[in-house]
Coordinates of C-alpha atoms in Angstrom, one line a residue:
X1 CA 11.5 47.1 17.6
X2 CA 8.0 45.2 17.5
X3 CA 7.8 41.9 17.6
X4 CA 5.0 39.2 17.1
X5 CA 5.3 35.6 17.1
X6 CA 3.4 33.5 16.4
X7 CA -11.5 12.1 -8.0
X8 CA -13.4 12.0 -11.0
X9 CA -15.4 9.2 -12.9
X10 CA -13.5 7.4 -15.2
X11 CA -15.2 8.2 -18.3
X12 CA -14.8 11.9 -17.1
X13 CA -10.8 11.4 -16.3
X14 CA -10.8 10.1 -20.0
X15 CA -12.8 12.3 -21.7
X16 CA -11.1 15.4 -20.3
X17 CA -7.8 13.7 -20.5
X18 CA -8.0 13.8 -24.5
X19 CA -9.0 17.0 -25.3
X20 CA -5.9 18.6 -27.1
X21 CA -3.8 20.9 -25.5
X22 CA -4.9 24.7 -26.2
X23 CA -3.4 27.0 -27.8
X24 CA -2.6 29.3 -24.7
X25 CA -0.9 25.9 -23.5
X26 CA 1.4 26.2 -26.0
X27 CA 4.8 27.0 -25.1
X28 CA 7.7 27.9 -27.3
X29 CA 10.5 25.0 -26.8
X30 CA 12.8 26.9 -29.0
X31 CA 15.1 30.4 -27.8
X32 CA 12.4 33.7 -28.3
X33 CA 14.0 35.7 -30.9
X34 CA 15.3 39.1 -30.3
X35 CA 11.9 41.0 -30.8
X36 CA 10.1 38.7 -28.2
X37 CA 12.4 39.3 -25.4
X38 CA 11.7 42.5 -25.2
X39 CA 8.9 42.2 -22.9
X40 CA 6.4 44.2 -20.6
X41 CA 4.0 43.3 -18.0
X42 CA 0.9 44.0 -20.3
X43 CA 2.2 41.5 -22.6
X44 CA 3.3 38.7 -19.8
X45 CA 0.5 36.5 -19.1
X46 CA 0.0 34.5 -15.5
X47 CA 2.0 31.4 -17.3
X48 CA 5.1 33.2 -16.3
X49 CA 4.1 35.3 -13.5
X50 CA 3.4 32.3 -11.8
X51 CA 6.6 30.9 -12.4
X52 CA 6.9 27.4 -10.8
X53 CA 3.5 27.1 -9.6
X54 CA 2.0 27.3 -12.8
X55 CA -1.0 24.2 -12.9
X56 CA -0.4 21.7 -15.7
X57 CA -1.3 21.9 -19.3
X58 CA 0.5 19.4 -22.1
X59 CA 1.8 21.3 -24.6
X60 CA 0.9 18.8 -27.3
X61 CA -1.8 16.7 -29.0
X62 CA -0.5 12.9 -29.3
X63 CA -2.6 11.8 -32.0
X64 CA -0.7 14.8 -33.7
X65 CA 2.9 13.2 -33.1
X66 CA 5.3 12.2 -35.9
X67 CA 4.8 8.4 -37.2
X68 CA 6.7 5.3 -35.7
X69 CA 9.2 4.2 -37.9
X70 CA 8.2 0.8 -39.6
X71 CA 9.1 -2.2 -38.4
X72 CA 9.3 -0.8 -34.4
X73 CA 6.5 -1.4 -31.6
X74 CA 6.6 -0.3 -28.2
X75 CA 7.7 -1.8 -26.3
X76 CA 7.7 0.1 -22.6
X77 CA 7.8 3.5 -21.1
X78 CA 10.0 5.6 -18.8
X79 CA 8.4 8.5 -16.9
X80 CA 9.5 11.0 -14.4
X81 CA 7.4 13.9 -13.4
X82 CA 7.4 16.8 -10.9
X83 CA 4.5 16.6 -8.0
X84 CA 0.8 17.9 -9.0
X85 CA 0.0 21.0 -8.2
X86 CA 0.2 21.7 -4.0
X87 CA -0.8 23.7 -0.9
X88 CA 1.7 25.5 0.3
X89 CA 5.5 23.4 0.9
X90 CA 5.0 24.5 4.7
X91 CA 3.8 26.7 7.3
X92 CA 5.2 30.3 6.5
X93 CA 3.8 32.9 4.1
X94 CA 0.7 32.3 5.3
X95 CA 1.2 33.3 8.6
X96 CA 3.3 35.9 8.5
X97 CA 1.2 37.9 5.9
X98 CA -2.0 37.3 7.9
X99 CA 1.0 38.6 11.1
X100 CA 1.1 41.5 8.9
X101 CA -2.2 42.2 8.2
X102 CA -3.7 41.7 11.2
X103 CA -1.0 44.1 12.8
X104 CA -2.0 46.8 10.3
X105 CA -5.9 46.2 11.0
X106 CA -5.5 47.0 15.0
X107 CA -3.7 50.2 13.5
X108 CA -6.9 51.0 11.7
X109 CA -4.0 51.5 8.4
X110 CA -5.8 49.1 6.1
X111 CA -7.1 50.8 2.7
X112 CA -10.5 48.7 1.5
X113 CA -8.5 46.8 -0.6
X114 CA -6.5 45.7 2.4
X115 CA -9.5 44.5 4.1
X116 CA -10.1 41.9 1.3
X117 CA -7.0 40.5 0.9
X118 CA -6.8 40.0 5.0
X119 CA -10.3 37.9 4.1
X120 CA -8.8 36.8 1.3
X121 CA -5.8 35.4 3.1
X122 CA -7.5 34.6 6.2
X123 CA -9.7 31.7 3.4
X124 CA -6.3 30.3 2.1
X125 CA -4.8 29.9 5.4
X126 CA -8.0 28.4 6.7
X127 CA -8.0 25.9 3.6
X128 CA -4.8 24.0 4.8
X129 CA -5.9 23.4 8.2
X130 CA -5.8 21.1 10.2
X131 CA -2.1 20.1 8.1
X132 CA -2.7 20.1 4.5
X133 CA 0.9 22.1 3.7
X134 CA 3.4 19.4 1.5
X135 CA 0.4 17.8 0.2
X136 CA -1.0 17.9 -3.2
X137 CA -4.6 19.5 -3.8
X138 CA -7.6 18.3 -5.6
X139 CA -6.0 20.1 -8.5
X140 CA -2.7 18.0 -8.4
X141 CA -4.4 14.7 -8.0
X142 CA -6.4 15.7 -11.2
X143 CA -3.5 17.0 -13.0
X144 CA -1.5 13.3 -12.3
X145 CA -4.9 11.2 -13.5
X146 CA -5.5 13.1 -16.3
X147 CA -1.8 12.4 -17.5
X148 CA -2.4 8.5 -16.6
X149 CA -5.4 8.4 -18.9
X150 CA -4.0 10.0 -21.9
X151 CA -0.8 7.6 -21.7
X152 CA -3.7 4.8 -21.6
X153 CA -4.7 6.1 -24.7
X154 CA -2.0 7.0 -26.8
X155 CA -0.4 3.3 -26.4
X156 CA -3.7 1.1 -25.7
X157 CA -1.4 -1.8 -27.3
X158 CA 1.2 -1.5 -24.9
X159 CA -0.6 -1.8 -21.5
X160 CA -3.0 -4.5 -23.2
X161 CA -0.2 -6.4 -23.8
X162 CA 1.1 -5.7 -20.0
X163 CA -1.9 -7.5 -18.8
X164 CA -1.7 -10.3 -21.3
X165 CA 1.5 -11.0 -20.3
X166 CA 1.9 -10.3 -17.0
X167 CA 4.5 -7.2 -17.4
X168 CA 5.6 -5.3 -14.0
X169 CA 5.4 -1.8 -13.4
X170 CA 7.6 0.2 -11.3
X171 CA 6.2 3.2 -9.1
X172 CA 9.4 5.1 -7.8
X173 CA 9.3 8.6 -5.8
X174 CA 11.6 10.7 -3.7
X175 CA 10.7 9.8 -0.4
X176 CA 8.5 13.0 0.3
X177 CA 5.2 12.8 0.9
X178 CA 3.7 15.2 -2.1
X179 CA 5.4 12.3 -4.6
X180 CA 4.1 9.6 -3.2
X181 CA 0.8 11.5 -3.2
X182 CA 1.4 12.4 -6.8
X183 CA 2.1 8.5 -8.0
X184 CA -0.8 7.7 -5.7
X185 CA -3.0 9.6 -8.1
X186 CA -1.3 8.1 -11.4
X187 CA -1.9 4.8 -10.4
X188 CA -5.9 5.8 -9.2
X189 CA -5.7 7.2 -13.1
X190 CA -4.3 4.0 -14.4
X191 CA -6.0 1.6 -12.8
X192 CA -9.7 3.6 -13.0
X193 CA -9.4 3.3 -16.7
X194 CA -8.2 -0.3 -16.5
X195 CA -8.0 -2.4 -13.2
X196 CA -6.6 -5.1 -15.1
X197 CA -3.5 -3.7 -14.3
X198 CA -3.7 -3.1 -10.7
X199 CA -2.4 -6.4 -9.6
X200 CA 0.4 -5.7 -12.1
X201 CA 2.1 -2.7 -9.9
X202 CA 5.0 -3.2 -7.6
X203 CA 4.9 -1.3 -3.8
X204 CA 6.0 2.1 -4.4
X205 CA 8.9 3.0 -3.2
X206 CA 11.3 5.7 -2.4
X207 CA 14.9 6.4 -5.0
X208 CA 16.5 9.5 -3.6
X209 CA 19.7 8.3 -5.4
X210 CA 17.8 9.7 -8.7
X211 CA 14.3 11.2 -7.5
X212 CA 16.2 13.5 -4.6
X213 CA 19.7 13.9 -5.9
X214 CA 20.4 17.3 -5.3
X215 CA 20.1 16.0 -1.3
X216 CA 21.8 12.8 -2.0
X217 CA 25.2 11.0 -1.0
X218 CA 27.5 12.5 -3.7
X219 CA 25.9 15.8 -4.0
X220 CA 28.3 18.2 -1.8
X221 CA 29.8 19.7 -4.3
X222 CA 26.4 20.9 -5.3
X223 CA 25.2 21.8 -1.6
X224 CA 28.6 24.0 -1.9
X225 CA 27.7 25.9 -5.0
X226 CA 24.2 26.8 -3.4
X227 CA 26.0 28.0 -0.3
X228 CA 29.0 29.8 -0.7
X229 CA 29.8 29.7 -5.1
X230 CA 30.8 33.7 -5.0
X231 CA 29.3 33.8 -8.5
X232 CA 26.5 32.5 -7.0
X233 CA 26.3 34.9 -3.9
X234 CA 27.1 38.0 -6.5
X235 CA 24.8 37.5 -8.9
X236 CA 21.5 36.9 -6.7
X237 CA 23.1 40.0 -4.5
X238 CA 23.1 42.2 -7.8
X239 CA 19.8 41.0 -9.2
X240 CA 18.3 41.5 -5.3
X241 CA 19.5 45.0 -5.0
X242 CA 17.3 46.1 -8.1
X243 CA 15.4 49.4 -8.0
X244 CA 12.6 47.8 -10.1
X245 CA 12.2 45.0 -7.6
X246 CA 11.7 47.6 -4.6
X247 CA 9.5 50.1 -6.3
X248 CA 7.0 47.2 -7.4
X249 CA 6.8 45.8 -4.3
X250 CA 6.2 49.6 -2.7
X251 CA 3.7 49.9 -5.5
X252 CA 2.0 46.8 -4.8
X253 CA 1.6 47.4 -1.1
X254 CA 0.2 50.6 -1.6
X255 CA -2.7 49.1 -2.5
X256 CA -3.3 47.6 1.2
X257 CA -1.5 49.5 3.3
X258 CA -2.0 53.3 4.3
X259 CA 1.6 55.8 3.7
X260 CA 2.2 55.9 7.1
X261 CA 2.0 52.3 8.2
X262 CA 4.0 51.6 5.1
X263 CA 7.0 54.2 6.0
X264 CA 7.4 51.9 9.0
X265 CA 7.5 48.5 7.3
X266 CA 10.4 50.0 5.4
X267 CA 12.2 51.7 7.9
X268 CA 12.5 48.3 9.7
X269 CA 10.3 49.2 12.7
X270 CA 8.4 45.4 12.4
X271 CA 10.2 42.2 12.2
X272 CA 7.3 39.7 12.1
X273 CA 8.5 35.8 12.7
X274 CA 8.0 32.6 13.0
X275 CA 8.5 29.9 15.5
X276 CA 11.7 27.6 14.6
X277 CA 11.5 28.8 10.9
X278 CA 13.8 31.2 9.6
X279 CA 11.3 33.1 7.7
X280 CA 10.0 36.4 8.2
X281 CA 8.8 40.0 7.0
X282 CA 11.5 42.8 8.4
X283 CA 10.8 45.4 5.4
X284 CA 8.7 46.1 2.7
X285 CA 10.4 43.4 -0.3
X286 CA 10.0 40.7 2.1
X287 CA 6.4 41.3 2.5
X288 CA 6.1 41.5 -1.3
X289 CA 7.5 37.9 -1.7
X290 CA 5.4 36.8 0.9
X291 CA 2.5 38.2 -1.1
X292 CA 3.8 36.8 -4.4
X293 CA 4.0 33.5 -2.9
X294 CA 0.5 33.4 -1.8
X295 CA -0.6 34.6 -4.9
X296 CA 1.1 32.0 -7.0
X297 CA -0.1 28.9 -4.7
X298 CA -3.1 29.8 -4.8
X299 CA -3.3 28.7 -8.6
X300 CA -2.9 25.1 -6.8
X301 CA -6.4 25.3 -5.1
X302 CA -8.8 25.7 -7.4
X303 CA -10.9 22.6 -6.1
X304 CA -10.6 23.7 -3.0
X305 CA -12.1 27.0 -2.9
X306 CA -12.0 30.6 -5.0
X307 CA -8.9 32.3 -4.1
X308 CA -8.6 34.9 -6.5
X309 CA -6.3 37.4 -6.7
X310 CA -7.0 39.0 -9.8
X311 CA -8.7 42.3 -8.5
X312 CA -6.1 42.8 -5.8
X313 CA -2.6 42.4 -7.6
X314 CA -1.3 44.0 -10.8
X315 CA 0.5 42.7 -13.6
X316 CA 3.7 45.3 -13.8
X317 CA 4.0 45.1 -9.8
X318 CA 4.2 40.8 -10.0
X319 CA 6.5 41.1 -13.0
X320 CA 9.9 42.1 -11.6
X321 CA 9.1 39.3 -8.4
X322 CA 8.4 36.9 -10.7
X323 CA 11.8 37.4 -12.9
X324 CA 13.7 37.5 -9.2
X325 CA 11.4 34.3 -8.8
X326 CA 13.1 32.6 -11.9
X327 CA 16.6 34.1 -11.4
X328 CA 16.6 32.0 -8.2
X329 CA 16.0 29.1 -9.9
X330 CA 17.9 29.3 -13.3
X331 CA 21.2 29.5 -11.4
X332 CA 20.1 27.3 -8.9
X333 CA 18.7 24.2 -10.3
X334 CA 19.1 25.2 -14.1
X335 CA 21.6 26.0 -16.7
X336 CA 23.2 28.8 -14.5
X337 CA 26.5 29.8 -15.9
X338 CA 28.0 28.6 -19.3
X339 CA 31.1 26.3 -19.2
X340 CA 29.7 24.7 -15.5
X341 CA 27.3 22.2 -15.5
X342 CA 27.5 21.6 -11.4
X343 CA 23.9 22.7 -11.2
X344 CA 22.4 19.5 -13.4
X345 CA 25.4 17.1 -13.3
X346 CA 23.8 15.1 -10.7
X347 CA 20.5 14.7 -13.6
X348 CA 23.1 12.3 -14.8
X349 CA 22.2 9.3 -12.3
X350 CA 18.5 9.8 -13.4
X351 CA 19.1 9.4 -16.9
X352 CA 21.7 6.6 -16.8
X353 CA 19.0 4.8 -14.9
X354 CA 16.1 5.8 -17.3
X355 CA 18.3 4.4 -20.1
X356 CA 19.8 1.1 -18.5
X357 CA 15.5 0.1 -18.0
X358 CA 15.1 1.0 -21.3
X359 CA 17.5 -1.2 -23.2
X360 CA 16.7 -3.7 -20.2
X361 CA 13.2 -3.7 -18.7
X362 CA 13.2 -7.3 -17.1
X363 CA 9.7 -7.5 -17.2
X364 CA 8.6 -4.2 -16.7
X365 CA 6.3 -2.5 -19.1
X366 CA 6.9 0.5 -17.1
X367 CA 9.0 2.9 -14.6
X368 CA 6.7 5.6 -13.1
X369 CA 8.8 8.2 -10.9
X370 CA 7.7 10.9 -8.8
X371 CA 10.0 14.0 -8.1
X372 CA 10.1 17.4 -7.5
X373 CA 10.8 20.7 -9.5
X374 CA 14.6 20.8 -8.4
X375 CA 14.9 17.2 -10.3
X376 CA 12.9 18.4 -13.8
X377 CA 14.9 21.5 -13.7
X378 CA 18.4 20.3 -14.1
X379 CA 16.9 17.0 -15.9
X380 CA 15.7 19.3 -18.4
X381 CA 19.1 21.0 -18.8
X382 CA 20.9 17.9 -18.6
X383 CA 19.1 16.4 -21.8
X384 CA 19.4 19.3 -23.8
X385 CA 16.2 20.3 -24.3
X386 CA 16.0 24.2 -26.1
X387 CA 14.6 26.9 -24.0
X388 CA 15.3 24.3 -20.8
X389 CA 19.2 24.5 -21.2
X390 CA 20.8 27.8 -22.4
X391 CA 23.0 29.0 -19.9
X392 CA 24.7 32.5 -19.3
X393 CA 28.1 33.5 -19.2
X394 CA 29.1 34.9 -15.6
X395 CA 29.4 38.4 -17.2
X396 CA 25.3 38.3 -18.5
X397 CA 23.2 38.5 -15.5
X398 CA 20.1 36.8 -15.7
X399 CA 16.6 38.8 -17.1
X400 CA 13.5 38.2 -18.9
X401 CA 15.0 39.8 -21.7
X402 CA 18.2 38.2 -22.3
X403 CA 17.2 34.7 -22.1
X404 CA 14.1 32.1 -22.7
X405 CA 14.4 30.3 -19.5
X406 CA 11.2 29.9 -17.4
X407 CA 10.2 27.8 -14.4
X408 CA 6.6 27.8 -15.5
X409 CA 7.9 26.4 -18.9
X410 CA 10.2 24.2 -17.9
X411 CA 9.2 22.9 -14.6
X412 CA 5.2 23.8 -13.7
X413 CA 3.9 21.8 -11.7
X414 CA 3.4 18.0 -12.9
X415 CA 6.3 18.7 -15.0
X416 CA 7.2 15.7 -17.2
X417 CA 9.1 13.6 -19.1
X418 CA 8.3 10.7 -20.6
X419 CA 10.5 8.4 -23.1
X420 CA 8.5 5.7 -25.1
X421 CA 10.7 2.9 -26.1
X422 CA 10.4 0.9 -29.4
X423 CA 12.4 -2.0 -30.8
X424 CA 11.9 -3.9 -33.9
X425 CA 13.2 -7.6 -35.4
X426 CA 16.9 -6.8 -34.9
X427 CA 16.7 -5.5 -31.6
X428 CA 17.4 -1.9 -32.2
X429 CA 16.0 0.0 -29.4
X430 CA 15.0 3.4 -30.4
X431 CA 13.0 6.3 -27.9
X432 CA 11.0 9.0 -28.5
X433 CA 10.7 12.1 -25.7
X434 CA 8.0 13.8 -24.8
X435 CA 8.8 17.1 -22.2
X436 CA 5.1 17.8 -21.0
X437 CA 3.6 15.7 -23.4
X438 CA 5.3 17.3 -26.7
X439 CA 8.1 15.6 -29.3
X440 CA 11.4 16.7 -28.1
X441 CA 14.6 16.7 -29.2
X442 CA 17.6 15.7 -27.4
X443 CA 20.6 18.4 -27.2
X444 CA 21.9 19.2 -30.6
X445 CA 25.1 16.5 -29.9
X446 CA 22.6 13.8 -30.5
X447 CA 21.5 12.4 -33.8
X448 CA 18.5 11.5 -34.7
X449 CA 17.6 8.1 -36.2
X450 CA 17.5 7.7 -39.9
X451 CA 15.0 10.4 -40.9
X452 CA 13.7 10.9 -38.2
X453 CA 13.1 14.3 -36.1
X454 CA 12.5 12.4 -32.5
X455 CA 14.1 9.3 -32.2
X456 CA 17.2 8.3 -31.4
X457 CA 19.2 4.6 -30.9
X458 CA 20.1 4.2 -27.2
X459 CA 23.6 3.6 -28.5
X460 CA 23.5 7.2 -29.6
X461 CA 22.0 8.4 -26.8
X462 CA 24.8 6.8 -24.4
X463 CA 27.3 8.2 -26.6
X464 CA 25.6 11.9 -26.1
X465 CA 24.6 12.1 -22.8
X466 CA 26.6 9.5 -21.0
X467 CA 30.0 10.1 -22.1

């Protein structure tokens, strides 16, 4: 066996910042019906095929949101979103595709196509050196300012009156280095548009209690499920072992590769690793996830460079990696299987938190946090919110046809949600949620205030999501 080791000007920020969402943007919060489930790869567009890596776009415009109830103002705002758009997490894919390619260009068994994606990949990998993996890109830092300046302008009142009166806001983040980034860049969005409030804004500072719960003290029974739940382990096993998901990835390495250099791949003859990393490409699916994974970040690098994949990859080969993609997460960090919630119960201590600011913000206008895809995920499931929440029962395994769930709807990158909070004369606190910037409704236990679609008393919301 072979072995080888190995930001913009304000008045841009603002004027790009309110243009309405577009209609591609536009994402369904509601279960497809029947007829749309039925899907193919001519009809899929890169929203889903890049599946959690999918950049940022809000799904709605807020001067188009449902009216305030009268007699209520706002009177702060709790906000929790995913990291901006990134380079790659860490050191992997990178190098053991360019392993790969390299390996295959000594055997002279690259087709022309292969040539330009080894050039292709030999740019991306080059764009996060010297250390750039973990960290957000130009494209994240935009995506997190842009989202600063259109809260800015949807409640003018509220941060005008933050200054007035010298109200406090909260910047909170899960310790890692790409959420600090991405609340870094909210505040430069903030703070660009109006520096009135920079003296206003605590230290940031790190809450894995509810910004990194799933790694938390409490969370072993969740750690448990990920490694050894035998639904768990039989599921992914049976959705793994697909034909579909080998022949695309044979298909799609056809493309680079020559037949006989790809008979060895899948015979096993390389096993291409890294140092201290568990990674590695031993046959031909693993080096069509490593491929996929490329393909997908590079979506994140726009500013940086043209890393485009379009004329190299297909459509019907990405499909079936893509669904494996979402599998992976739906019954790891989403709704997974019906009548067990041990895969969002820990969302919980978020949104007990959210709420207790809410009803009492001693002083503070506003609660930024900074999080990661594997909080949004089950937060999303946890509040109820349709197409975000539908789990399956252990004898449906999961597909694109039998089910609405996507990572790039639910969680893309700079994934949000954001509660506005209003009170009037008798102190009824009512809030409004937004899930990327669109009206949502809480799960279908909650009721909604006196006609009204979107809000809801926190005494109701305590009752339906607390207890």
């Amino acid at each position: 066996m072979r072995k080888i080791s190995a930001v913009a000007l304000s008045s841009l920020i603002l004027l790009q910042a309110c243009q309405p969402a577009t209609e591609q943007a536009a994402v369904q919060q509601t279960p497809l019906p029947a007829e749309q489930l039925t899907l193919s790869a001519q009809h899929f567009t890169e929203h889903y095929l890049l599946t959690s890596k999918t950049p940022y776009q809000p799904l709605q415009d807020w001067q188009q949101y449902s009216a305030v109830p009268g007699g209520f103002t706002v009177t702060s705002v709790q906000h929790v979103a995913r990291h901006g758009s990134r380079f790659l997490s860490s050191r992997g894919d990178d190098d053991l595709m360019l392993q790969l390619l390299q390996l295959a260009d000594s055997e002279q068994a690259l087709t022309p196509l292969g040539q330009a994606l080894a050039q292709l990949i030999e740019r991306l990998y080059q764009a996060h050196q010297p250390d750039k993996y973990g960290e957000i890109s130009g494209l994240g830092v935009v995506e997190h300012q842009q989202m600063a300046a259109r809260l800015l302008a949807r409640q003018p009142e509220l941060f005008a009156g933050a200054a007035a009166q010298q109200q406090r806001i909260a910047v909170l983040h899960s310790g890692r280095e790409r959420a600090d980034q991405s609340g870094d860049a909210f505040v430069k969005g903030l703070t660009t548009l109006k520096p009135e409030l920079s003296n206003l804004i605590d230290a940031a500072r790190a809450d894995e209690a509810t910004l990194y719960f799933y790694k938390a003290e409490g969370s072993e029974a969740f750690e448990r499920y990920r490694k050894s739940d035998p639904r768990l382990q039989a599921v992914m096993q049976q959705l793994e072992s697909q034909p579909k998901l080998q022949q695309a990835a044979t298909a799609m390495l056809q493309r680079f590769f020559t037949p006989a250099f790809l008979a060895r791949l899948a015979e096993g003859e390389f096993e291409l690793t890294l140092a201290d990393d568990d990674d590695a490409i031993r046959n031909v699916l693993d080096a069509a996830n490593v491929l996929y994974s490329l393909y997908s970040i590079a979506s994140n690098l726009t500013v940086e460079g043209n890393f485009d994949f379009s004329h190299l990859v297909l459509a019907e080969h990405l499909l079936p990696l893509a669904e494996l993609d979402d599998a992976d997460s739906f019954y790891g960090r989403g709704p997974a299987f019906a009548g067990d919630d041990i895969t969002y119960n820990l969302a919980g201590r978020l949104v007990e938190d959210m709420l207790t600011k809410a009803e009492q913000p001693n002083g503070y206008v506003a609660t930024f946090r900074f999080t990661h895809a594997q909080v949004l995920m089950p937060l999303a499931a946890y509040l109820g919110i349709a197409g975000a929440s539908e789990p399956l029962p252990e004898s449906v395994v999961y597909s694109y046809q039998n089910s609405p769930w996507r990572s790039g709807k639910v969680a893309p990158m700079a994934a949000n949600v954001q509660w506005e909070v209003y009170r009037n004369a008798d102190n009824l606190t009512l809030i409004r949620m937004l899930h990327h910037e669109q009206e949502t409704r809480f799960k279908a236990d909650c009721q909604p205030y006196t006609n009204t679609q979107y809000f809801y008393t926190t005494t109701e919301l305590k009752r339906c999501l607390l207890n």
